[in-house]
Amino acid sequence: LIATGKKTPNGFAVSRDETNDTFYGRVSNSHANLMENIPLFFLVVCVNAIIVDNNHNNNGDGGAPDVSSQAWWYAKVRLAQALIHWVSVSDNAATVRFMFFLASLGFLVQMALSPSEYSKR
């Protein structure tokens, strides 16, 4: 809808009781946004931790992928997304928030694909 010009980046309705009109409403909405991917993040990190631990115990080389760097970057871009939401709900801010969201998904996908890259060795 945004690409076709039918909606602006900040033109979507808020799906919760709070609105973006107040700082409290923006903080509440950004908190909900931060929580939406937590189960997936924990799943990816735990699976990678198990693979690293199993690889270390089975053959001692510890060569399984370490996703700690990607996990920190994931957390940083999610925090940046939330902080931008706190500051503004303008079209430009909504676009930047979406870019940070896409970056966080990129880090999540990269972490999820790390074990499959290791299994190709």
Short mmCIF file of C-alpha atoms in Angstrom, two decimals:
data_model
loop_
_atom_site.label_atom_id
_atom_site.label_comp_id
_atom_site.label_asym_id
_atom_site.label_seq_id
_atom_site.Cartn_x
_atom_site.Cartn_y
_atom_site.Cartn_z
CA LEU A 1 0.00 0.00 0.00
CA ILE A 2 2.86 2.36 0.73
CA ALA A 3 4.59 1.56 -2.57
CA THR A 4 1.39 2.32 -4.50
CA GLY A 5 0.88 5.59 -2.64
CA LYS A 6 -2.46 4.55 -1.16
CA LYS A 7 -1.14 4.88 2.42
CA THR A 8 1.61 6.83 4.14
CA PRO A 9 4.13 4.95 6.30
CA ASN A 10 2.46 6.22 9.46
CA GLY A 11 -1.10 5.93 8.12
CA PHE A 12 -1.91 2.50 9.50
CA ALA A 13 -4.34 2.21 12.40
CA VAL A 14 -3.01 1.40 15.84
CA SER A 15 -4.24 -2.06 16.82
CA ARG A 16 -4.20 -1.53 20.58
CA ASP A 17 -6.11 0.74 22.97
CA GLU A 18 -3.26 3.22 23.22
CA THR A 19 -2.62 5.73 20.48
CA ASN A 20 0.52 7.25 19.05
CA ASP A 21 -0.73 10.69 20.14
CA THR A 22 0.94 10.49 23.55
CA PHE A 23 4.43 9.55 24.64
CA TYR A 24 2.94 6.83 26.83
CA GLY A 25 1.08 5.39 23.85
CA ARG A 26 4.22 5.40 21.69
CA VAL A 27 6.27 3.71 24.44
CA SER A 28 3.55 1.12 24.94
CA ASN A 29 3.35 0.40 21.21
CA SER A 30 7.12 0.20 20.85
CA HIS A 31 7.26 -2.24 23.77
CA ALA A 32 4.72 -4.46 22.01
CA ASN A 33 6.81 -4.21 18.83
CA LEU A 34 9.92 -5.30 20.73
CA MET A 35 8.13 -8.31 22.22
CA GLU A 36 6.71 -9.62 18.94
CA ASN A 37 9.89 -11.42 17.84
CA ILE A 38 11.29 -12.42 21.24
CA PRO A 39 10.16 -16.09 21.03
CA LEU A 40 11.73 -16.46 17.59
CA PHE A 41 14.93 -14.73 18.73
CA PHE A 42 15.24 -17.02 21.77
CA LEU A 43 14.58 -20.09 19.63
CA VAL A 44 17.31 -19.17 17.14
CA VAL A 45 19.84 -18.33 19.86
CA CYS A 46 19.07 -21.50 21.87
CA VAL A 47 19.34 -23.76 18.81
CA ASN A 48 22.69 -22.20 17.96
CA ALA A 49 23.89 -22.58 21.57
CA ILE A 50 22.94 -26.27 21.52
CA ILE A 51 24.78 -26.79 18.22
CA VAL A 52 27.89 -25.02 19.54
CA ASP A 53 27.77 -27.10 22.75
CA ASN A 54 27.18 -30.40 20.90
CA ASN A 55 29.96 -29.70 18.42
CA HIS A 56 32.36 -28.83 21.22
CA ASN A 57 31.48 -31.99 23.18
CA ASN A 58 31.52 -34.36 20.20
CA ASN A 59 34.73 -33.48 18.42
CA GLY A 60 36.34 -30.76 20.48
CA ASP A 61 36.99 -28.28 17.69
CA GLY A 62 34.31 -25.77 18.76
CA GLY A 63 33.90 -24.84 15.09
CA ALA A 64 30.14 -24.36 15.12
CA PRO A 65 28.94 -20.86 14.33
CA ASP A 66 29.00 -18.27 17.09
CA VAL A 67 26.03 -15.94 16.66
CA SER A 68 26.76 -13.65 19.60
CA SER A 69 27.80 -10.79 17.31
CA GLN A 70 24.63 -11.04 15.23
CA ALA A 71 22.55 -11.33 18.42
CA TRP A 72 24.01 -8.08 19.75
CA TRP A 73 23.38 -6.32 16.45
CA TYR A 74 19.83 -7.66 16.43
CA ALA A 75 19.28 -6.19 19.91
CA LYS A 76 20.82 -2.85 18.89
CA VAL A 77 18.65 -2.38 15.78
CA ARG A 78 15.51 -3.39 17.70
CA LEU A 79 16.37 -0.82 20.38
CA ALA A 80 17.00 1.83 17.72
CA GLN A 81 13.61 1.01 16.21
CA ALA A 82 11.94 1.51 19.61
CA LEU A 83 13.76 4.77 20.33
CA ILE A 84 12.75 6.23 16.98
CA HIS A 85 9.15 5.25 17.74
CA TRP A 86 9.38 7.14 21.04
CA VAL A 87 10.67 10.29 19.35
CA SER A 88 8.41 10.63 16.33
CA VAL A 89 5.60 9.07 14.32
CA SER A 90 6.20 11.08 11.15
CA ASP A 91 6.38 9.44 7.71
CA ASN A 92 10.18 9.62 7.70
CA ALA A 93 10.43 8.15 11.22
CA ALA A 94 8.06 5.32 10.28
CA THR A 95 10.21 4.55 7.23
CA VAL A 96 13.40 4.52 9.30
CA ARG A 97 11.71 2.29 11.91
CA PHE A 98 10.74 -0.12 9.15
CA MET A 99 14.34 -0.17 7.87
CA PHE A 100 15.56 -1.06 11.37
CA PHE A 101 12.89 -3.78 11.52
CA LEU A 102 14.11 -5.21 8.21
CA ALA A 103 17.70 -5.11 9.50
CA SER A 104 16.64 -7.02 12.62
CA LEU A 105 14.96 -9.66 10.47
CA GLY A 106 18.14 -9.89 8.41
CA PHE A 107 20.21 -10.59 11.53
CA LEU A 108 17.62 -13.13 12.69
CA VAL A 109 17.73 -14.95 9.33
CA GLN A 110 21.53 -14.86 9.35
CA MET A 111 21.57 -16.45 12.82
CA ALA A 112 19.00 -19.05 11.76
CA LEU A 113 21.02 -20.04 8.70
CA SER A 114 24.33 -20.33 10.59
CA PRO A 115 23.79 -23.96 11.68
CA SER A 116 22.94 -25.04 8.13
CA GLU A 117 26.18 -23.49 6.90
CA TYR A 118 28.08 -25.46 9.52
CA SER A 119 26.44 -28.74 8.53
CA LYS A 120 27.77 -28.32 4.95
CA ARG A 121 31.37 -28.67 6.16
#
